[in-house]
Coordinates of C-alpha atoms and ligand atoms in Angstrom, one line a residue:
X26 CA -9.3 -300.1 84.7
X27 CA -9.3 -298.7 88.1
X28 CA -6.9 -301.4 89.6
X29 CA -4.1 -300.3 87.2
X30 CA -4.1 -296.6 88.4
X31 CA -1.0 -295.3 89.6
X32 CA -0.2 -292.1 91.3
X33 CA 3.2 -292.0 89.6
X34 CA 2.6 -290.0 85.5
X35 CA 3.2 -293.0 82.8
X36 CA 6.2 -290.9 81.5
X37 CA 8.1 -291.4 85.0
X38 CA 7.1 -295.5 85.2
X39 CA 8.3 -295.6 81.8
X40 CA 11.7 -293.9 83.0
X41 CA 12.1 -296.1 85.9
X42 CA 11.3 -298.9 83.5
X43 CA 14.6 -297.8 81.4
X44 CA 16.8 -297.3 84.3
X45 CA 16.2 -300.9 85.8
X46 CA 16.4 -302.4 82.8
X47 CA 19.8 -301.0 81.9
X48 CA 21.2 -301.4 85.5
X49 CA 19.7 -305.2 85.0
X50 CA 20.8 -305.6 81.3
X51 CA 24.3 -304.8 82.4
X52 CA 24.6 -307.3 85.3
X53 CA 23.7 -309.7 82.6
X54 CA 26.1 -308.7 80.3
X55 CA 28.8 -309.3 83.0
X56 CA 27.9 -312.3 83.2
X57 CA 28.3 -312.7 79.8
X58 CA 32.1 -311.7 79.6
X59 CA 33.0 -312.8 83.2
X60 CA 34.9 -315.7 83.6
X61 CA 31.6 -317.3 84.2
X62 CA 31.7 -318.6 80.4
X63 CA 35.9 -319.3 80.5
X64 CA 34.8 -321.7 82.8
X65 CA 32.5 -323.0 80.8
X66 CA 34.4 -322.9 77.5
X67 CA 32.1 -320.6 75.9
X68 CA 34.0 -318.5 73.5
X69 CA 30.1 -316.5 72.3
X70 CA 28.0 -316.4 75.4
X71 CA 25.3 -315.3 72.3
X72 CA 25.2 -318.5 70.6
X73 CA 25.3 -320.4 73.7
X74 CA 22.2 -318.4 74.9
X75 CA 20.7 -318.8 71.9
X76 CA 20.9 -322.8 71.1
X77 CA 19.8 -324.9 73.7
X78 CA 22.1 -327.4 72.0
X79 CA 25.1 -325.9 72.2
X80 CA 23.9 -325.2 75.8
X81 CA 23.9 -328.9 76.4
X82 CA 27.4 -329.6 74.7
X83 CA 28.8 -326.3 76.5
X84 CA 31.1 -327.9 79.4
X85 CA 34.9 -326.7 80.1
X86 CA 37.3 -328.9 79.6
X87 CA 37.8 -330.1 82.8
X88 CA 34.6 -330.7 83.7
X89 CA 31.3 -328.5 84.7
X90 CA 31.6 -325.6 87.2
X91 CA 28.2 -326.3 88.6
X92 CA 28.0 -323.0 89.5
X93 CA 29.1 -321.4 87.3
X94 CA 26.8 -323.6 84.8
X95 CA 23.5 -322.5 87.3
X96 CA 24.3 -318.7 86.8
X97 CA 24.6 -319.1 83.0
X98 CA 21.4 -320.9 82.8
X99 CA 19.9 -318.5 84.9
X100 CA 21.5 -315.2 82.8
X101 CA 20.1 -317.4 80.2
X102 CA 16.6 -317.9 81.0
X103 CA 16.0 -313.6 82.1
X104 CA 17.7 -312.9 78.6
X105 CA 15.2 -314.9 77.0
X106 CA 12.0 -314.1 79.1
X107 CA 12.5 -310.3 78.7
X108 CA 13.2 -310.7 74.8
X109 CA 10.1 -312.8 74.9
X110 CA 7.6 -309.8 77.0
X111 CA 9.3 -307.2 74.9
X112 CA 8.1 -308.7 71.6
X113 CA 4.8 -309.6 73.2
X114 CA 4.4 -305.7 73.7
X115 CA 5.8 -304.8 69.7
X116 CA 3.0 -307.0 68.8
X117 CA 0.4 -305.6 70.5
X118 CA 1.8 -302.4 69.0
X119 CA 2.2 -303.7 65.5
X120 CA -1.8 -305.3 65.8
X121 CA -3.2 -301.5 66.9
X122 CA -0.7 -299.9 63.3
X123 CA -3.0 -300.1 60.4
X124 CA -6.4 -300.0 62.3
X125 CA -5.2 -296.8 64.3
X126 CA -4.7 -295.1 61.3
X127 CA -7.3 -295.9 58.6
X128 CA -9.9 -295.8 61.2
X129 CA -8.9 -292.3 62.3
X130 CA -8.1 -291.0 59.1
X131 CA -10.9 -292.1 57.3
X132 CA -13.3 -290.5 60.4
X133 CA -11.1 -287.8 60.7
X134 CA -11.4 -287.5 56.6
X135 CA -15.1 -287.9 56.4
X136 CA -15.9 -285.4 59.6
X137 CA -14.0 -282.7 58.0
X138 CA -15.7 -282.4 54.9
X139 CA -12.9 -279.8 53.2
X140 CA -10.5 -280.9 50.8
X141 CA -9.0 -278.1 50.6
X142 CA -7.9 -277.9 54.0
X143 CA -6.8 -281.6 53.4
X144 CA -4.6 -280.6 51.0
X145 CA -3.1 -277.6 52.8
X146 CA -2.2 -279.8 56.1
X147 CA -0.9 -282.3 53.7
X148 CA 1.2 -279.1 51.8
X149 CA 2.5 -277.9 55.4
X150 CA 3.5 -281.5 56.9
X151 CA 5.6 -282.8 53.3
X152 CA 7.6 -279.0 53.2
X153 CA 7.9 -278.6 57.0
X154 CA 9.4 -282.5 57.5
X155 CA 11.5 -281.6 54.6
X156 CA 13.2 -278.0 55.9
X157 CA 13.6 -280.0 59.3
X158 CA 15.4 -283.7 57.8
X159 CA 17.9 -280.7 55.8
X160 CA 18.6 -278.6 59.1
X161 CA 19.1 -282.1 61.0
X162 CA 21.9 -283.2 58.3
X163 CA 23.2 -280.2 58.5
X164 CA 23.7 -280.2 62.4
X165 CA 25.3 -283.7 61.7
X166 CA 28.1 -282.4 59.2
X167 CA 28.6 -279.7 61.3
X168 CA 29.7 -281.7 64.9
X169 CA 31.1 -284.4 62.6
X170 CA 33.6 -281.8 60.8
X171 CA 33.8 -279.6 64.4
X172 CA 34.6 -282.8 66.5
X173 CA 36.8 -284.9 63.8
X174 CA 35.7 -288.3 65.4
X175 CA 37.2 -290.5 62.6
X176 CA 40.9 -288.9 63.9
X177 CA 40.3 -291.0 67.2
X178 CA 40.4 -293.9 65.7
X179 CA 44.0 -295.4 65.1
X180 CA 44.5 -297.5 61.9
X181 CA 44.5 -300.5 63.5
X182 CA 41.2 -300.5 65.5
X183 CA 39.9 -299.6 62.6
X184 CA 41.6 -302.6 60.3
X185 CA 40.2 -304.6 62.9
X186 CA 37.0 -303.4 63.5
X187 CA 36.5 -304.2 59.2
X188 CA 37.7 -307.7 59.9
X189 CA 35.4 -308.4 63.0
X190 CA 31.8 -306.9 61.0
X191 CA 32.9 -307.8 57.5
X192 CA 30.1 -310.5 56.9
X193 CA 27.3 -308.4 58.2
X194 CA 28.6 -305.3 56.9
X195 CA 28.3 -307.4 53.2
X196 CA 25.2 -308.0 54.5
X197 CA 23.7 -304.5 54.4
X198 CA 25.4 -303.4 51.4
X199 CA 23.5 -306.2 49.3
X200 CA 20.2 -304.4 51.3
X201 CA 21.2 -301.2 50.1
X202 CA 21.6 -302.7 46.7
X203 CA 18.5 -304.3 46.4
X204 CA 17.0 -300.5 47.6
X205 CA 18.5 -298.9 44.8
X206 CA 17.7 -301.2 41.7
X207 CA 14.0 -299.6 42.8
X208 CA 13.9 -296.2 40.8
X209 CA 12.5 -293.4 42.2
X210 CA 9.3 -293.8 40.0
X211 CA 8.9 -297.1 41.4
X212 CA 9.3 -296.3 45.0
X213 CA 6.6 -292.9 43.8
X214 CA 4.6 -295.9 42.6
X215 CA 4.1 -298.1 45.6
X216 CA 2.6 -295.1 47.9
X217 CA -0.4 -295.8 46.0
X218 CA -2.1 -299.4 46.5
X219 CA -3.4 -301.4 43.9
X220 CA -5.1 -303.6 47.1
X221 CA -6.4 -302.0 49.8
X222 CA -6.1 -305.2 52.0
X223 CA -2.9 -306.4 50.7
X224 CA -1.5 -303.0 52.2
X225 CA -3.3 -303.4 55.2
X226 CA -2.2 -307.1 55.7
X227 CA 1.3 -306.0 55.3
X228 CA 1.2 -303.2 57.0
X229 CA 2.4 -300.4 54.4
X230 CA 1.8 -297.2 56.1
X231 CA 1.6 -294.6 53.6
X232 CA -0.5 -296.9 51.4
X233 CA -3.0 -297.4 54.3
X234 CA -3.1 -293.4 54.7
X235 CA -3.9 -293.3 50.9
X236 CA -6.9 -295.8 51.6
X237 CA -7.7 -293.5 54.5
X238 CA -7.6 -290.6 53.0
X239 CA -9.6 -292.2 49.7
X240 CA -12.6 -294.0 51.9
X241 CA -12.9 -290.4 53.9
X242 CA -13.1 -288.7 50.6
X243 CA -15.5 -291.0 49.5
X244 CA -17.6 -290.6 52.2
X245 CA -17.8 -287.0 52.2
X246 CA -18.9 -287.2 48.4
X247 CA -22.0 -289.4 49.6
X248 CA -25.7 -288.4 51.1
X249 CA -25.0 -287.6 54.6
X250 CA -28.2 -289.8 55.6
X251 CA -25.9 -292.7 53.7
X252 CA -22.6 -291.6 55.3
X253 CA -23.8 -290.4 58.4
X254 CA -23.6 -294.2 59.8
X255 CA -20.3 -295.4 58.6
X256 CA -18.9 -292.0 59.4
X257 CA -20.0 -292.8 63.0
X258 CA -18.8 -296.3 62.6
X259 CA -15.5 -295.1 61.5
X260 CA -15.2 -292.9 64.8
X261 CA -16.7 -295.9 66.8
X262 CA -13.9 -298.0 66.0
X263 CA -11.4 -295.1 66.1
X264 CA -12.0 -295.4 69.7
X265 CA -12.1 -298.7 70.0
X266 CA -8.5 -298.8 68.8
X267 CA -7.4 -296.1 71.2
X268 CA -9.1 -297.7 74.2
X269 CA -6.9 -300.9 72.9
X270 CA -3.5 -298.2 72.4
X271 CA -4.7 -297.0 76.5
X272 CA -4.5 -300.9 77.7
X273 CA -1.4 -301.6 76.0
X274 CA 0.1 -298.2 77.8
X275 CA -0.8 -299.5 81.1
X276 CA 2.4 -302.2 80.4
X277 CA 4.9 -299.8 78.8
X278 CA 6.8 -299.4 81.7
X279 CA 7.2 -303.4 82.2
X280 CA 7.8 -303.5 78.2
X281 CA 10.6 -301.1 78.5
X282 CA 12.1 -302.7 81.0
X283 CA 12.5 -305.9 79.0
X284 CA 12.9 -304.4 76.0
X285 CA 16.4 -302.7 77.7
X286 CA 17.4 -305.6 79.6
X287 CA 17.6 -307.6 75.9
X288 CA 19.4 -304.5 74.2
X289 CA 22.1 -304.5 77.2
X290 CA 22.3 -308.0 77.7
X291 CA 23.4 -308.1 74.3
X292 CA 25.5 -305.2 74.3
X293 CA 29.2 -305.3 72.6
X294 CA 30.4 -303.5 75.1
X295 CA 34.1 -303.6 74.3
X296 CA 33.6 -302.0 70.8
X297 CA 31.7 -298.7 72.5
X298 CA 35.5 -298.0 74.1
X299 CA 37.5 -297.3 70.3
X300 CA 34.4 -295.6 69.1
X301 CA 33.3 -293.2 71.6
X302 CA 34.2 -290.2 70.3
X303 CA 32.0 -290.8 67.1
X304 CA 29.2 -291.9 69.4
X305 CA 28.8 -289.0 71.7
X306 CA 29.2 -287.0 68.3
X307 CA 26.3 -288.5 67.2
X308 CA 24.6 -288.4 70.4
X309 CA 25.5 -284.5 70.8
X310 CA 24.0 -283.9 67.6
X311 CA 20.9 -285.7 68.5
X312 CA 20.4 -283.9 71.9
X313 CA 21.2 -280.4 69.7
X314 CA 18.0 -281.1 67.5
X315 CA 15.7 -282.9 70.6
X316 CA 15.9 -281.1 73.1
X317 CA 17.0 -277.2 71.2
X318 CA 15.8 -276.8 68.1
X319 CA 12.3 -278.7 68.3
X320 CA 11.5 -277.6 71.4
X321 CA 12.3 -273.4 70.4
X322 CA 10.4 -274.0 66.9
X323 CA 7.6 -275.0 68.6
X324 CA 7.8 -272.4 71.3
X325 CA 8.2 -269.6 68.5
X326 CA 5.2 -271.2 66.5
X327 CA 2.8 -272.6 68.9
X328 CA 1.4 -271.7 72.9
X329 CA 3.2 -274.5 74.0
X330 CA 5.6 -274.5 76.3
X331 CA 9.3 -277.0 76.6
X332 CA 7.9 -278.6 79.7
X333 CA 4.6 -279.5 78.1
X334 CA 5.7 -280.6 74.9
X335 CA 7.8 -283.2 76.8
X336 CA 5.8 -284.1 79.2
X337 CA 3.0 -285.1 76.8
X338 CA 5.3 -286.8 74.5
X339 CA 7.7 -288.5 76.7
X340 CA 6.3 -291.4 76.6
X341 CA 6.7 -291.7 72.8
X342 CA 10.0 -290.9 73.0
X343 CA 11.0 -293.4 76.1
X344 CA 9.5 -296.4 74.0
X345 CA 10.9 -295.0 70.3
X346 CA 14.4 -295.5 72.7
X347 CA 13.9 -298.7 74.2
X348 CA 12.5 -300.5 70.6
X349 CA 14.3 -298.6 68.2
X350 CA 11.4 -298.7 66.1
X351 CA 9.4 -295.5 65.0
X352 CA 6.8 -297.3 63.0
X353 CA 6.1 -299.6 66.4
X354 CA 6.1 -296.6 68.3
X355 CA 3.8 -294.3 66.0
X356 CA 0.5 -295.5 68.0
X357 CA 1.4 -294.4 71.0
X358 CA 3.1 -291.3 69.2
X359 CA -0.4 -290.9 67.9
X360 CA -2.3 -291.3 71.7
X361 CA 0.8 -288.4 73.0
X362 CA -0.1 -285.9 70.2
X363 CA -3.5 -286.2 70.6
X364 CA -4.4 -286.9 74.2
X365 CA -1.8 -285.3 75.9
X366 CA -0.8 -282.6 73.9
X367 CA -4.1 -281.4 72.6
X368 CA -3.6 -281.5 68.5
X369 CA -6.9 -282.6 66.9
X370 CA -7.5 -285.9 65.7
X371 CA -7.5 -284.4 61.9
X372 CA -4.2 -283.6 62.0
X373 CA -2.5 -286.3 64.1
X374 CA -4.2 -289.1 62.2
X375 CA -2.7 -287.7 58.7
X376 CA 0.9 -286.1 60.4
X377 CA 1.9 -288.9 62.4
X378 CA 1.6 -291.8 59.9
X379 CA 3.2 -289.6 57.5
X380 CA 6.2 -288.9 59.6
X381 CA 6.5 -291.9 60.7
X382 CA 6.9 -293.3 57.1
X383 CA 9.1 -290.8 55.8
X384 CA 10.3 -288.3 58.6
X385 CA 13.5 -289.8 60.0
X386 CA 15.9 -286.4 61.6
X387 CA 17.3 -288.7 63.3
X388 CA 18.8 -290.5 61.2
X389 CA 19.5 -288.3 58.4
X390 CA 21.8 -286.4 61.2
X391 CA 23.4 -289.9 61.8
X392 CA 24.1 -290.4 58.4
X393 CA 25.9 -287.2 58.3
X394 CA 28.2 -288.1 61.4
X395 CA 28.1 -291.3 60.0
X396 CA 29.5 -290.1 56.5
X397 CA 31.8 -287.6 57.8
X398 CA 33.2 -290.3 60.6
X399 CA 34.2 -292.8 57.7
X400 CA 35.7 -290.3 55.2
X401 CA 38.0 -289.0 58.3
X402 CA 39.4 -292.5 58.9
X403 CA 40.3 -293.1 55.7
X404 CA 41.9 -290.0 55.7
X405 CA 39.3 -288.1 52.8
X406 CA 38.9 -284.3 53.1
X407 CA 35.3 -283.8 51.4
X408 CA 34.3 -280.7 49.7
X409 CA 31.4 -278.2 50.1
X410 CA 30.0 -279.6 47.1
X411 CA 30.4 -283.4 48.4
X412 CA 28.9 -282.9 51.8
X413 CA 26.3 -280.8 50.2
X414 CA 25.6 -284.0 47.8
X415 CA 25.2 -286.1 51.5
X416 CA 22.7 -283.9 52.3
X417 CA 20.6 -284.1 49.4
X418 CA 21.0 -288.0 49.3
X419 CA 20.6 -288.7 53.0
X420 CA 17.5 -285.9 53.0
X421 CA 16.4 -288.6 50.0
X422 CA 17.5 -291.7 52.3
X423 CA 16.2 -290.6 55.3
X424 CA 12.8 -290.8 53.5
X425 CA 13.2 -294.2 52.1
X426 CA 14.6 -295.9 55.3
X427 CA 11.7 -298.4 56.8
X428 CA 10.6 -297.3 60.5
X429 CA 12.2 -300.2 61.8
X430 CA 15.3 -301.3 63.9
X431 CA 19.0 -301.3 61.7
X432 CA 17.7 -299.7 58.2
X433 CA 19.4 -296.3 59.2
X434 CA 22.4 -298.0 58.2
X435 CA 21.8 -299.9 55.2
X436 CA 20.2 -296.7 53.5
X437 CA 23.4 -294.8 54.9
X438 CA 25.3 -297.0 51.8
X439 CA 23.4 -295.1 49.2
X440 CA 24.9 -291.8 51.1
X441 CA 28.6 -293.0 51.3
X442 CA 28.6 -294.4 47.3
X443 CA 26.6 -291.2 46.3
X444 CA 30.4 -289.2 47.9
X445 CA 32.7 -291.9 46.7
X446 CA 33.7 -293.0 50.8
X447 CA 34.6 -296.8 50.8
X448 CA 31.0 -298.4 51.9
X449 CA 33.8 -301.2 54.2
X450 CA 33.7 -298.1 56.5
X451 CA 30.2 -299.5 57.5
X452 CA 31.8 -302.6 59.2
X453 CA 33.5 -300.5 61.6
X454 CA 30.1 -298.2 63.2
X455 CA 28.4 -301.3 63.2
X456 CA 28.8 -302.3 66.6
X457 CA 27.6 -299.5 68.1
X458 CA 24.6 -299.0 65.5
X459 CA 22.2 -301.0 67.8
X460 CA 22.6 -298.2 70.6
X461 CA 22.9 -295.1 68.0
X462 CA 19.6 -296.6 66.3
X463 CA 17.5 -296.2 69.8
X464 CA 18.7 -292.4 70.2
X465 CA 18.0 -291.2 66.5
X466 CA 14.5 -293.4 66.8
X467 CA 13.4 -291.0 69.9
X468 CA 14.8 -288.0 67.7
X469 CA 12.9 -289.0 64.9
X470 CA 9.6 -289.5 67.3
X471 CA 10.2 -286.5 68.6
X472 CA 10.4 -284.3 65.5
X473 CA 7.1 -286.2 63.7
X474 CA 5.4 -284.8 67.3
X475 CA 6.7 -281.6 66.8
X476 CA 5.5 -281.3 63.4
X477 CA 2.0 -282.0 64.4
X478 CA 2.1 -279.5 67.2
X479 CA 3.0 -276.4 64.3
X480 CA 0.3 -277.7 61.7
X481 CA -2.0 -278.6 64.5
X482 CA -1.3 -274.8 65.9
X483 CA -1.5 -273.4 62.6
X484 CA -4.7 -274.8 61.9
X485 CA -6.2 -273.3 65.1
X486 CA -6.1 -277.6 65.7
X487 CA -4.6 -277.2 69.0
X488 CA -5.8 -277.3 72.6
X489 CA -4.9 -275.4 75.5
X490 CA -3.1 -277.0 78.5
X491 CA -6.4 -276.7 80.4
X492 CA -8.6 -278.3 77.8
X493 CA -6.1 -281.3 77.6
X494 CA -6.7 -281.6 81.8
X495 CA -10.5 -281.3 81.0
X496 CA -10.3 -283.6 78.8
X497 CA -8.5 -286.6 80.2
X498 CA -10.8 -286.0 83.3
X499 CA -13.8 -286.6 81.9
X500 CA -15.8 -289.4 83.4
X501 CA -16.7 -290.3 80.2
X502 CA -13.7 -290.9 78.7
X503 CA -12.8 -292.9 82.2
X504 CA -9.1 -292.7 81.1
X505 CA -6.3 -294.9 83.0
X506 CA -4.3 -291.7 84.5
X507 CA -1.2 -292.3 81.6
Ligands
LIG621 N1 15.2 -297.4 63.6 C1 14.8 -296.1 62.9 C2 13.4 -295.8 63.1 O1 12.6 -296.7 63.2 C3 15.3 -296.1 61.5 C4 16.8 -296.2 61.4 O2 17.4 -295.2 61.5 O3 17.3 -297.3 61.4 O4 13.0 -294.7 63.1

């Protein structure tokens, strides 16, 4: 491992990763609208990077610019290759999900051989990601009816706007239709598996934590002479899979950067201009809850400090950005709470899948905006009782949305119908939702590892700055310095 070391702390590669990526994602996108494609006749530089058909048929009228042609092909081709190394990197992440955590929970399960204490970590991490999804709302409603963001928008940007996204904005309300004819008892239902390896191969998080948590159990109900070796096996491959989780790391910073590069490239930059207001409202908001009200709660409740907590989680939080993804993220989420900030293995291996899975701040606090936003540009006051409805339902939302890219926004339907705004309003945030969706991922990253810092704390589960240094320089461990 020793030819990957690096002087420079992961967190800071992984920064410098982002900031190349968008200074090279925007030159791209220049290309993109420059008069590059006029020239070629290319009315959606997208389809004509995407098909190499319509690359072949793409010619202006009067005949090829060859130059022109050349730097298309060539924005082209370092569109493609970094969409190509950033899904390389999802994949590796997506292969490490389900091992990662029945693995860990089932050793974690098994070693600590008291169900009680099971069931109070599980008590503290459902209440506490609760009281947090409700505050975040709440911060939302509150910028989005301080600001007015919807009153920026003039009646015909907004007609517009409708027009341009109305197919894919039909698109996600037939998603958040298909969510809803699930009842609640059926979506209670389907945390518990009826085949352990049809969860696994499909990768259904909180049904692979039930398997987890059922196969610890079971252990711990067995002869130790019996369970002592699969207990160990468990543990054995628990570190197998984090050894994996430390090799993938190593790339992060090249990841990012191709990750961001794709994002930018693609990047409707023209729409960001109308909706700015209701951005940087969002974004506000956001920045209230990361980087104030985690970081004090876990100062109040735990020894650590704001520069520690983000400088062991950073990481997290820099890839949650860049993929938009907290469920691809939640295995290095998992190596941040544990490694590098010091919460035991018990409690990150049970907090982190679960917040993952259902803990989304982030986006319950853009769904608020989000609400808010709409009703203002179609000129609806809501009530107390209305927006406190919107926090119920997008507390409830927030829960059901899948940790991946663009469900924020399909679950944020259910909110708007649940208050009576016109669901069209969805067309118009919609080109903006692919940057909004990176910020609220890293917020809802951010509040899962904050979480496990408080249980981990209360549960005396917590190491001390020093013992995280000891640790990561043991020999033994023979750690890549992340
Ligand atoms: N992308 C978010 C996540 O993975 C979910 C969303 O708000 O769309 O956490």
């Amino acid at each position: 491992m020793s030819m990957f070391k690096s002087r420079v702390a992961l967190h800071w590669r992984i920064l410098a990763g982002l900031v190349l990526g968008v200074v090279a994602g925007l030159l791209i996108n220049t290309l993109w609208t420059s008069t590059t494609w006029d020239t070629l006749g290319v009315h959606d530089p997208k389809v004509f990077l995407g098909g190499g058909v319509a690359a072949e048929q793409s010619t202006s009228p009067g005949g090829t610019n060859e130059y022109a042609d050349f730097t298309a092909r060539s924005a082209r081709f370092v569109r493609n290759a970094n969409e190509f190394v950033g899904d390389l990197f999802m994949q590796g992440l997506k292969f490490i999900a389900v091992p990662i955590v029945l693995f860990s929970l089932a050793a974690g399960v098994a070693s600590l051989n008291d169900t009680a204490k099971l069931g109070r970590i599980g008590g503290k991490t459902i209440v506490t990601y609760l009281i947090t999804t409700a505050v975040a709302i709440s911060i939302g409603l509150l910028a989005a009816n301080v600001v007015k963001p919807g009153k920026y928008v003039p009646v015909e940007t907004r007609d517009a706007l409708e027009a341009q996204y109305e197919a894919s904005a039909t698109e996600k309300v037939t998603g958040a239709n298909e969510q809803r004819a699930r009842s609640t008892w059926d979506i209670a239902l389907d945390i518990f598996p009826s085949n352990p390896f049809k969860s696994m191969s499909e990768g259904k998080t909180l049904q692979v934590v039930v398997v987890g948590l059922l196969v610890g159990m079971a252990l711990t109900l067995m002869p130790t002479k019996e369970s002592d070796p699969l207990v160990q096996w468990f543990q054995g491959m628990t570190n197998v899979v984090i050894k994996i989780v430390e090799v993938i790391l190593i790339f992060a910073p090249i990841a990012v950067f191709a990750l961001i590069v794709k994002v930018v490239a693609d990047l409707g930059l023209e729409v960001l201009g109308s909706l700015v207001v209701y951005c940087l409202t969002v974004v506000g908001g956001l920045a209230v809850m990361m980087f104030l009200v985690y970081p004090m709660v876990v100062r109040v409740m735990t020894p650590i400090g704001y520069r520690r907590f983000f400088k062991a989680i950073s990481p997290a939080q820099l890839l949650a950005f860049s993929s938009a993804s907290s469920g691809a993220t939640m295995p290095v989420t998992m190596e941040c709470v544990e490694k590098r900030l010091g919460v035991s293995e018990d409690v990150t291996s049970f907090v982190i899948p679960v917040g993952a899975t259902i803990n989304m701040d982030g986006t319950a606090l853009y769904q608020g905006v989000a609400a808010v936003f709409i009703a203002q540009m179609f000129n609806m006051d809501l009530t107390l009782a209305q927006q406190l409805t919107i926090v119920l339902t997008a507390t409830l939302a927030s829960i059901g949305t899948a940790a991946v890219p663009g469900v924020g926004i399909v679950m944020l339907v259910i909110v708007l119908e649940s208050v009576k705004i016109p669901v069209e309003g969805i067309a118009v945030i919609l080109g903006v939702d692919r940057l909004l969706d990176m910020c609220r991922t890293s917020c809802n990253v951010t509040g899962d590892c904050m979480v496990a810092s408080i249980v981990g704390s209360s549960e005396n589960e917590l190491m001390s700055e020093a013992e995280v240094a000891a640790a990561r320089a043991k020999p033994l461990d023979e750690h890549p310095p992340l």
